[in-house]
Short mmCIF file of C-alpha atoms in Angstrom, two decimals:
data_model
loop_
_atom_site.label_atom_id
_atom_site.label_comp_id
_atom_site.label_asym_id
_atom_site.label_seq_id
_atom_site.Cartn_x
_atom_site.Cartn_y
_atom_site.Cartn_z
CA UNK A 1387 74.48 196.37 -104.52
CA UNK A 1388 72.97 193.32 -106.19
CA UNK A 1389 69.87 193.56 -103.99
CA UNK A 1390 69.51 197.26 -104.92
CA UNK A 1391 69.60 196.44 -108.63
CA UNK A 1392 67.10 193.63 -108.04
CA UNK A 1393 64.75 196.02 -106.26
CA UNK A 1394 65.01 198.57 -109.09
CA UNK A 1395 64.35 195.85 -111.67
CA UNK A 1396 61.32 194.52 -109.73
CA UNK A 1397 59.85 198.00 -109.33
CA UNK A 1398 60.33 198.76 -113.03
CA UNK A 1399 58.64 195.50 -113.93
CA UNK A 1400 55.72 196.27 -111.60
CA UNK A 1401 55.27 199.72 -113.15
CA UNK A 1402 55.27 198.24 -116.65
CA UNK A 1403 52.66 195.61 -115.71
CA UNK A 1404 50.39 198.25 -114.20
CA UNK A 1405 50.73 200.65 -117.16
CA UNK A 1406 49.51 198.21 -119.81
CA UNK A 1407 45.88 197.83 -118.64
CA UNK A 1408 45.80 201.54 -117.75
CA UNK A 1409 46.75 202.50 -121.31
CA UNK A 1410 44.23 199.99 -122.66
CA UNK A 1411 41.49 201.55 -120.52
CA UNK A 1412 40.54 198.24 -118.92
CA UNK A 1413 38.82 198.24 -115.50
CA UNK A 1414 41.16 196.92 -112.82
CA UNK A 1415 40.76 194.80 -109.70
CA UNK A 1416 43.38 194.11 -107.02
CA UNK A 1417 43.55 190.44 -106.04
CA UNK A 1418 45.32 188.75 -103.14
CA UNK A 1419 46.27 185.10 -103.62
CA UNK A 1420 49.12 182.66 -103.19
CA UNK A 1421 49.56 181.99 -106.92
CA UNK A 1422 52.80 182.11 -108.84
CA UNK A 1423 54.90 179.79 -106.68
CA UNK A 1424 54.10 176.50 -108.45
CA UNK A 1425 51.40 175.39 -106.02
CA UNK A 1426 48.61 174.04 -108.19
CA UNK A 1427 45.91 174.78 -105.62
CA UNK A 1428 46.75 178.49 -105.41
CA UNK A 1429 47.29 178.74 -109.16
CA UNK A 1430 43.90 177.08 -109.76
CA UNK A 1431 42.29 179.68 -107.49
CA UNK A 1432 43.82 182.50 -109.55
CA UNK A 1433 42.63 180.83 -112.77
CA UNK A 1434 39.14 180.69 -111.27
CA UNK A 1435 39.31 184.33 -110.17
CA UNK A 1436 40.20 185.50 -113.67
CA UNK A 1437 37.40 183.35 -115.10
CA UNK A 1438 34.68 184.66 -112.80
CA UNK A 1439 36.01 188.24 -113.05
CA UNK A 1440 35.99 188.14 -116.84
CA UNK A 1441 36.17 191.57 -118.43
CA UNK A 1442 38.41 192.98 -115.70
CA UNK A 1443 42.17 193.11 -115.46
CA UNK A 1444 42.94 191.13 -112.30
CA UNK A 1445 46.24 192.33 -110.86
CA UNK A 1446 48.19 190.67 -108.08
CA UNK A 1447 48.28 192.87 -104.96
CA UNK A 1448 50.87 191.29 -102.67
CA UNK A 1449 53.68 193.46 -101.25
CA UNK A 1450 52.58 196.44 -99.10
CA UNK A 1451 55.76 198.58 -99.56
CA UNK A 1452 55.61 198.16 -103.33
CA UNK A 1453 51.88 198.96 -103.42
CA UNK A 1454 52.48 202.19 -101.48
CA UNK A 1455 55.21 203.21 -103.92
CA UNK A 1456 52.97 202.41 -106.89
CA UNK A 1457 50.12 204.37 -105.31
CA UNK A 1458 52.29 207.50 -105.32
CA UNK A 1459 52.56 207.03 -109.09
CA UNK A 1460 48.83 206.53 -109.49
CA UNK A 1461 49.36 202.80 -110.20
CA UNK A 1462 47.79 201.38 -107.06
CA UNK A 1463 45.18 202.34 -104.50
CA UNK A 1464 41.87 204.00 -105.28
CA UNK A 1465 43.34 206.03 -108.19
CA UNK A 1466 44.10 202.81 -110.07
CA UNK A 1467 41.91 199.95 -108.81
CA UNK A 1468 38.13 199.87 -108.73
CA UNK A 1469 38.03 197.28 -105.93
CA UNK A 1470 40.18 195.00 -103.77
CA UNK A 1471 39.48 191.27 -103.50
CA UNK A 1472 40.82 189.00 -100.80
CA UNK A 1473 40.76 185.85 -102.85
CA UNK A 1474 40.71 182.11 -102.53
CA UNK A 1475 43.04 180.41 -100.09
CA UNK A 1476 43.04 180.57 -96.31
CA UNK A 1477 44.09 184.21 -96.07
CA UNK A 1478 42.11 185.30 -93.03
CA UNK A 1479 44.96 184.60 -90.64
CA UNK A 1480 48.07 186.36 -89.37
CA UNK A 1481 49.97 186.57 -92.67
CA UNK A 1482 47.02 188.08 -94.51
CA UNK A 1483 46.84 191.10 -92.21
CA UNK A 1484 49.51 193.43 -93.68
CA UNK A 1485 48.23 193.36 -97.24
CA UNK A 1486 44.61 193.90 -96.16
CA UNK A 1487 45.56 196.81 -93.90
CA UNK A 1488 47.44 198.35 -96.83
CA UNK A 1489 44.49 198.01 -99.22
CA UNK A 1490 42.13 199.67 -96.76
CA UNK A 1491 44.66 202.44 -95.99
CA UNK A 1492 44.87 203.14 -99.73
CA UNK A 1493 41.10 203.62 -99.83
CA UNK A 1494 40.08 200.51 -101.75
CA UNK A 1495 36.55 199.07 -101.45
CA UNK A 1496 37.17 195.48 -100.33
CA UNK A 1497 35.44 192.11 -100.30
CA UNK A 1498 36.38 188.45 -99.94
CA UNK A 1499 35.90 185.74 -102.55
CA UNK A 1500 35.56 182.27 -101.01
CA UNK A 1501 38.33 182.97 -98.53
CA UNK A 1502 39.15 180.51 -95.77
CA UNK A 1503 39.59 181.40 -92.11
CA UNK A 1504 42.26 180.03 -89.76
CA UNK A 1505 45.33 177.94 -90.46
CA UNK A 1506 46.62 177.70 -94.01
CA UNK A 1507 48.62 174.55 -93.26
CA UNK A 1508 51.98 173.36 -92.05
CA UNK A 1509 54.25 175.78 -90.18
CA UNK A 1510 51.23 177.71 -88.93
CA UNK A 1511 49.31 177.16 -85.71
CA UNK A 1512 46.18 175.11 -86.18
CA UNK A 1513 44.22 177.99 -84.58
CA UNK A 1514 45.99 181.31 -85.20
CA UNK A 1515 44.99 184.53 -83.48
CA UNK A 1516 42.28 186.34 -85.48
CA UNK A 1517 41.14 189.20 -83.24
CA UNK A 1518 42.58 191.95 -85.48
CA UNK A 1519 40.36 190.78 -88.32
CA UNK A 1520 37.19 191.86 -86.54
CA UNK A 1521 37.71 195.58 -87.19
CA UNK A 1522 39.16 195.06 -90.67
CA UNK A 1523 36.34 192.90 -92.01
CA UNK A 1524 33.69 195.26 -90.71
CA UNK A 1525 34.90 197.69 -93.36
CA UNK A 1526 34.47 195.13 -96.17
CA UNK A 1527 31.57 195.43 -98.60
CA UNK A 1528 30.94 191.69 -98.37
CA UNK A 1529 32.50 188.69 -96.65
CA UNK A 1530 31.99 185.49 -98.64
CA UNK A 1531 33.89 182.54 -97.17
CA UNK A 1532 34.82 178.98 -98.10
CA UNK A 1533 32.62 177.00 -95.71
CA UNK A 1534 30.50 176.84 -92.54
CA UNK A 1535 33.45 176.50 -90.17
CA UNK A 1536 34.95 179.71 -91.54
CA UNK A 1537 31.60 181.44 -91.09
CA UNK A 1538 31.21 180.15 -87.53
CA UNK A 1539 34.67 181.44 -86.60
CA UNK A 1540 33.91 184.92 -87.92
CA UNK A 1541 30.45 184.90 -86.35
CA UNK A 1542 32.05 184.21 -82.97
CA UNK A 1543 34.49 187.04 -83.65
CA UNK A 1544 31.58 189.43 -84.18
CA UNK A 1545 32.03 190.00 -87.92
CA UNK A 1546 28.62 190.85 -89.44
CA UNK A 1547 27.07 189.67 -92.71
CA UNK A 1548 29.32 186.65 -93.34
CA UNK A 1549 28.03 184.21 -95.95
CA UNK A 1550 29.23 180.84 -97.21
CA UNK A 1551 29.79 180.92 -100.96
CA UNK A 1552 32.20 177.97 -101.28
CA UNK A 1553 35.79 177.55 -102.39
CA UNK A 1554 36.64 179.82 -105.32
CA UNK A 1555 38.10 176.91 -107.33
CA UNK A 1556 34.54 175.55 -107.71
CA UNK A 1557 34.19 178.08 -110.53
CA UNK A 1558 36.08 175.46 -112.58
CA UNK A 1559 33.35 172.82 -112.09
CA UNK A 1560 32.58 170.79 -115.20
CA UNK A 1561 29.12 170.53 -116.71
CA UNK A 1562 29.06 166.74 -116.57
CA UNK A 1563 31.01 163.89 -115.02
CA UNK A 1564 32.87 161.31 -117.07
CA UNK A 1565 31.98 157.66 -116.58
CA UNK A 1566 34.65 155.86 -114.55
CA UNK A 1567 37.30 154.24 -116.71
CA UNK A 1568 37.66 150.47 -116.95
CA UNK A 1569 39.86 148.94 -115.66
CA UNK A 1570 39.23 151.06 -112.59
CA UNK A 1571 41.59 153.87 -111.60
CA UNK A 1572 41.91 155.83 -108.36
CA UNK A 1573 43.80 159.05 -107.72
CA UNK A 1574 46.11 159.57 -104.74
CA UNK A 1575 47.59 162.77 -103.38
CA UNK A 1576 49.46 163.17 -100.09
CA UNK A 1577 52.05 165.25 -98.33
CA UNK A 1578 53.73 163.89 -95.23
CA UNK A 1579 54.21 166.20 -92.28
CA UNK A 1580 57.36 168.24 -92.81
CA UNK A 1581 60.26 167.81 -90.33
CA UNK A 1582 59.99 169.99 -87.25
CA UNK A 1583 56.28 170.62 -87.72
CA UNK A 1584 54.78 170.74 -84.19
CA UNK A 1585 51.14 170.38 -85.22
CA UNK A 1586 51.26 167.81 -88.01
CA UNK A 1587 50.17 164.21 -88.06
CA UNK A 1588 52.38 161.12 -87.61
CA UNK A 1589 53.31 159.26 -90.79
CA UNK A 1590 51.83 156.11 -89.27
CA UNK A 1591 48.42 157.78 -89.50
CA UNK A 1592 48.46 156.97 -93.24
CA UNK A 1593 48.79 153.22 -92.65
CA UNK A 1594 45.10 152.88 -93.47
CA UNK A 1595 45.70 154.64 -96.77
CA UNK A 1596 48.51 152.23 -97.58
CA UNK A 1597 46.19 149.29 -96.86
CA UNK A 1598 43.52 150.79 -99.09
CA UNK A 1599 45.96 151.28 -101.98
CA UNK A 1600 47.16 147.68 -101.71
CA UNK A 1601 43.54 146.49 -101.57
CA UNK A 1602 42.51 148.37 -104.71
CA UNK A 1603 45.63 147.32 -106.60
CA UNK A 1604 44.95 143.68 -105.68
CA UNK A 1605 41.52 144.11 -107.28
CA UNK A 1606 43.18 145.25 -110.51
CA UNK A 1607 42.69 148.98 -110.02
CA UNK A 1608 45.36 151.37 -111.33
CA UNK A 1609 46.68 154.03 -108.92
CA UNK A 1610 47.19 157.54 -110.33
CA UNK A 1611 49.64 159.45 -108.10
CA UNK A 1612 49.21 163.22 -108.45
CA UNK A 1613 51.36 165.99 -106.95
CA UNK A 1614 49.93 169.46 -106.34
CA UNK A 1615 53.34 170.94 -105.46
CA UNK A 1616 56.95 169.86 -105.91
CA UNK A 1617 57.01 169.04 -102.19
CA UNK A 1618 54.40 166.31 -102.79
CA UNK A 1619 56.64 164.36 -105.14
CA UNK A 1620 58.96 163.03 -102.46
CA UNK A 1621 56.01 162.11 -100.24
CA UNK A 1622 54.33 160.24 -103.07
CA UNK A 1623 57.53 158.38 -103.91
CA UNK A 1624 57.85 157.30 -100.28
CA UNK A 1625 54.25 156.16 -100.31
CA UNK A 1626 54.74 154.31 -103.61
CA UNK A 1627 57.71 152.41 -102.15
CA UNK A 1628 55.67 151.45 -99.07
CA UNK A 1629 52.85 149.98 -101.17
CA UNK A 1630 55.00 148.14 -103.72
CA UNK A 1631 54.58 150.69 -106.53
CA UNK A 1632 58.20 151.76 -106.96
CA UNK A 1633 58.76 153.46 -110.30
CA UNK A 1634 55.15 154.58 -110.71
CA UNK A 1635 54.74 157.84 -112.63
CA UNK A 1636 54.17 160.84 -110.36
CA UNK A 1637 51.97 163.22 -112.33
CA UNK A 1638 52.60 166.96 -111.86
CA UNK A 1639 49.79 168.82 -113.64
CA UNK A 1640 50.30 172.56 -114.02
CA UNK A 1641 46.69 173.69 -114.42
CA UNK A 1642 43.31 172.88 -112.95
CA UNK A 1643 42.17 171.51 -116.30
CA UNK A 1644 45.20 169.21 -116.55
CA UNK A 1645 44.51 167.92 -113.04
CA UNK A 1646 40.85 167.27 -113.86
CA UNK A 1647 41.78 165.38 -117.03
CA UNK A 1648 43.77 163.01 -114.82
CA UNK A 1649 41.16 162.46 -112.12
CA UNK A 1650 37.90 162.68 -114.08
CA UNK A 1651 38.12 159.02 -115.28
CA UNK A 1652 39.07 157.83 -111.76
CA UNK A 1653 36.49 156.07 -109.61
CA UNK A 1654 37.60 158.07 -106.57
CA UNK A 1655 40.34 160.27 -105.14
CA UNK A 1656 42.18 159.86 -101.84
CA UNK A 1657 43.67 163.25 -100.99
CA UNK A 1658 45.51 165.17 -98.28
CA UNK A 1659 45.98 168.45 -100.16
CA UNK A 1660 42.81 170.53 -99.97
CA UNK A 1661 42.67 171.46 -103.64
CA UNK A 1662 43.32 167.91 -104.76
CA UNK A 1663 39.92 167.30 -103.17
CA UNK A 1664 38.32 170.51 -104.45
CA UNK A 1665 39.35 169.93 -108.07
CA UNK A 1666 38.28 166.29 -107.87
CA UNK A 1667 34.82 167.53 -106.90
CA UNK A 1668 34.97 169.97 -109.83
CA UNK A 1669 35.53 166.96 -112.09
CA UNK A 1670 32.72 164.96 -110.47
CA UNK A 1671 35.09 162.40 -108.93
CA UNK A 1672 34.11 161.39 -105.37
CA UNK A 1673 36.86 162.09 -102.85
CA UNK A 1674 37.92 160.93 -99.43
CA UNK A 1675 39.43 164.03 -97.84
CA UNK A 1676 42.26 163.16 -95.43
CA UNK A 1677 42.10 166.37 -93.44
CA UNK A 1678 45.25 167.74 -91.86
CA UNK A 1679 43.78 171.16 -91.01
CA UNK A 1680 40.27 172.42 -90.27
CA UNK A 1681 40.10 173.99 -93.73
CA UNK A 1682 39.64 170.51 -95.20
CA UNK A 1683 36.47 169.82 -93.22
CA UNK A 1684 35.36 173.40 -93.91
CA UNK A 1685 35.35 172.70 -97.63
CA UNK A 1686 33.77 169.25 -97.41
CA UNK A 1687 31.00 170.62 -95.17
CA UNK A 1688 30.31 173.36 -97.73
CA UNK A 1689 29.15 170.60 -100.11
CA UNK A 1690 27.48 168.43 -97.45
CA UNK A 1691 30.29 165.86 -97.69
CA UNK A 1692 31.31 165.67 -94.02
CA UNK A 1693 30.97 161.88 -94.06
CA UNK A 1694 33.79 161.66 -96.60
CA UNK A 1695 36.25 163.55 -94.40
CA UNK A 1696 38.74 161.73 -92.16
CA UNK A 1697 40.57 163.82 -89.55
CA UNK A 1698 44.24 162.82 -89.58
CA UNK A 1699 44.57 164.09 -86.01
CA UNK A 1700 41.91 161.64 -84.75
CA UNK A 1701 43.35 158.09 -84.73
CA UNK A 1702 39.91 156.52 -84.24
CA UNK A 1703 38.78 157.60 -87.71
CA UNK A 1704 39.73 154.72 -90.00
CA UNK A 1705 40.97 155.56 -93.48
CA UNK A 1706 40.87 151.98 -94.78
CA UNK A 1707 37.22 151.23 -94.00
CA UNK A 1708 36.07 154.64 -95.21
CA UNK A 1709 38.00 154.16 -98.48
CA UNK A 1710 36.27 150.86 -99.12
CA UNK A 1711 32.90 152.39 -98.28
CA UNK A 1712 33.50 155.19 -100.76
CA UNK A 1713 34.56 152.72 -103.46
CA UNK A 1714 31.25 150.88 -103.07
CA UNK A 1715 29.18 154.05 -103.38
CA UNK A 1716 31.33 156.12 -105.73
CA UNK A 1717 29.53 155.50 -109.01
CA UNK A 1718 26.24 156.69 -107.57
CA UNK A 1719 27.83 159.79 -106.07
CA UNK A 1720 29.25 161.28 -109.28
CA UNK A 1721 26.23 163.18 -110.57
CA UNK A 1722 24.93 164.36 -107.14
CA UNK A 1723 28.43 165.58 -106.28
CA UNK A 1724 28.75 167.52 -109.51
CA UNK A 1725 25.27 169.00 -109.05
CA UNK A 1726 26.28 170.37 -105.63
CA UNK A 1727 29.51 171.79 -107.06
CA UNK A 1728 27.60 173.43 -109.94
CA UNK A 1729 25.18 174.98 -107.45
CA UNK A 1730 28.11 176.50 -105.56
CA UNK A 1731 29.56 177.74 -108.85
CA UNK A 1732 26.29 179.52 -109.64
CA UNK A 1733 26.27 181.06 -106.17
CA UNK A 1734 29.82 182.40 -106.57
CA UNK A 1735 28.96 183.84 -109.98
CA UNK A 1736 25.88 185.60 -108.58
CA UNK A 1737 27.83 186.93 -105.59
CA UNK A 1738 30.45 188.41 -107.93
CA UNK A 1739 27.86 189.82 -110.29
CA UNK A 1740 26.15 191.75 -107.49
CA UNK A 1741 29.42 193.19 -106.22
CA UNK A 1742 30.60 194.29 -109.65
CA UNK A 1743 27.28 195.77 -110.76
CA UNK A 1744 27.26 199.56 -110.27
CA UNK A 1745 24.63 200.73 -107.74
#
């Protein structure tokens, strides 16, 4: 009985949310993303989507049964939305299929907006099955993806007209980089492999990171530990204890701007979470990406930063030496990095403009 009342309440809330922009006469876009569950990366992507889609009401399109019910009321599907956008995040994988099928069944013109292809992260195979996407994406108006690895995967699948536009969060790129603060600071974000994860990395793989943190601290640098999700906090506390930083503040920013305020004065960022790296680039802070899934290299390659990616599944790639190398070059990398991110931002804006301009 309680679940029935909950379902009625949720449906009533959904109807109310859809009625407001309809009554206001605002044009409406359906957006798929992982926002709303306190993951800063996904929330930052939704912030970026609303920014680049300014002038439109951007509505979350997430649950197929609910969308079909709303469509019968004229509050979803082609009677309500102008277009459907598969947004930022690595949604071209198995769990993105049902919602995309539903959007196409409801007659919505569809396109992707910096979407990643493959594994979204832990508890998903590193290389999920993608064959069903071939037919679906052929019906899309445009397929703009995060990086060159995503494009190569879809090219091999036979999806036509795929283009690399970059990660959607690059819309948040700043106009200029801050000078690095003195005394020096460096940002750190990690998440250890969760228990039972068959395709993660061993904790020992981060020994080079621990050495790098101790090295920078010994030089008088201040570590800035930053969590992108509540799950990161425990990992960062474990890391802090291992490097003699017990009691250090674990920052938990809630918005992209709050994250960038933390990392912008830092000389560099050492990050496992993808969007800890993306938003560092948005702030002009050089980053060493500690990649735990192919999506990490996909993003770094989109900005020509492959050298600053370390694959956590390849023991021969040394985190410590690469961290020291980045520290030596970081000051000279700030402006070129930001220029590349701004170029991607312009490309995303132009891509969106073309798709939203009436023929």
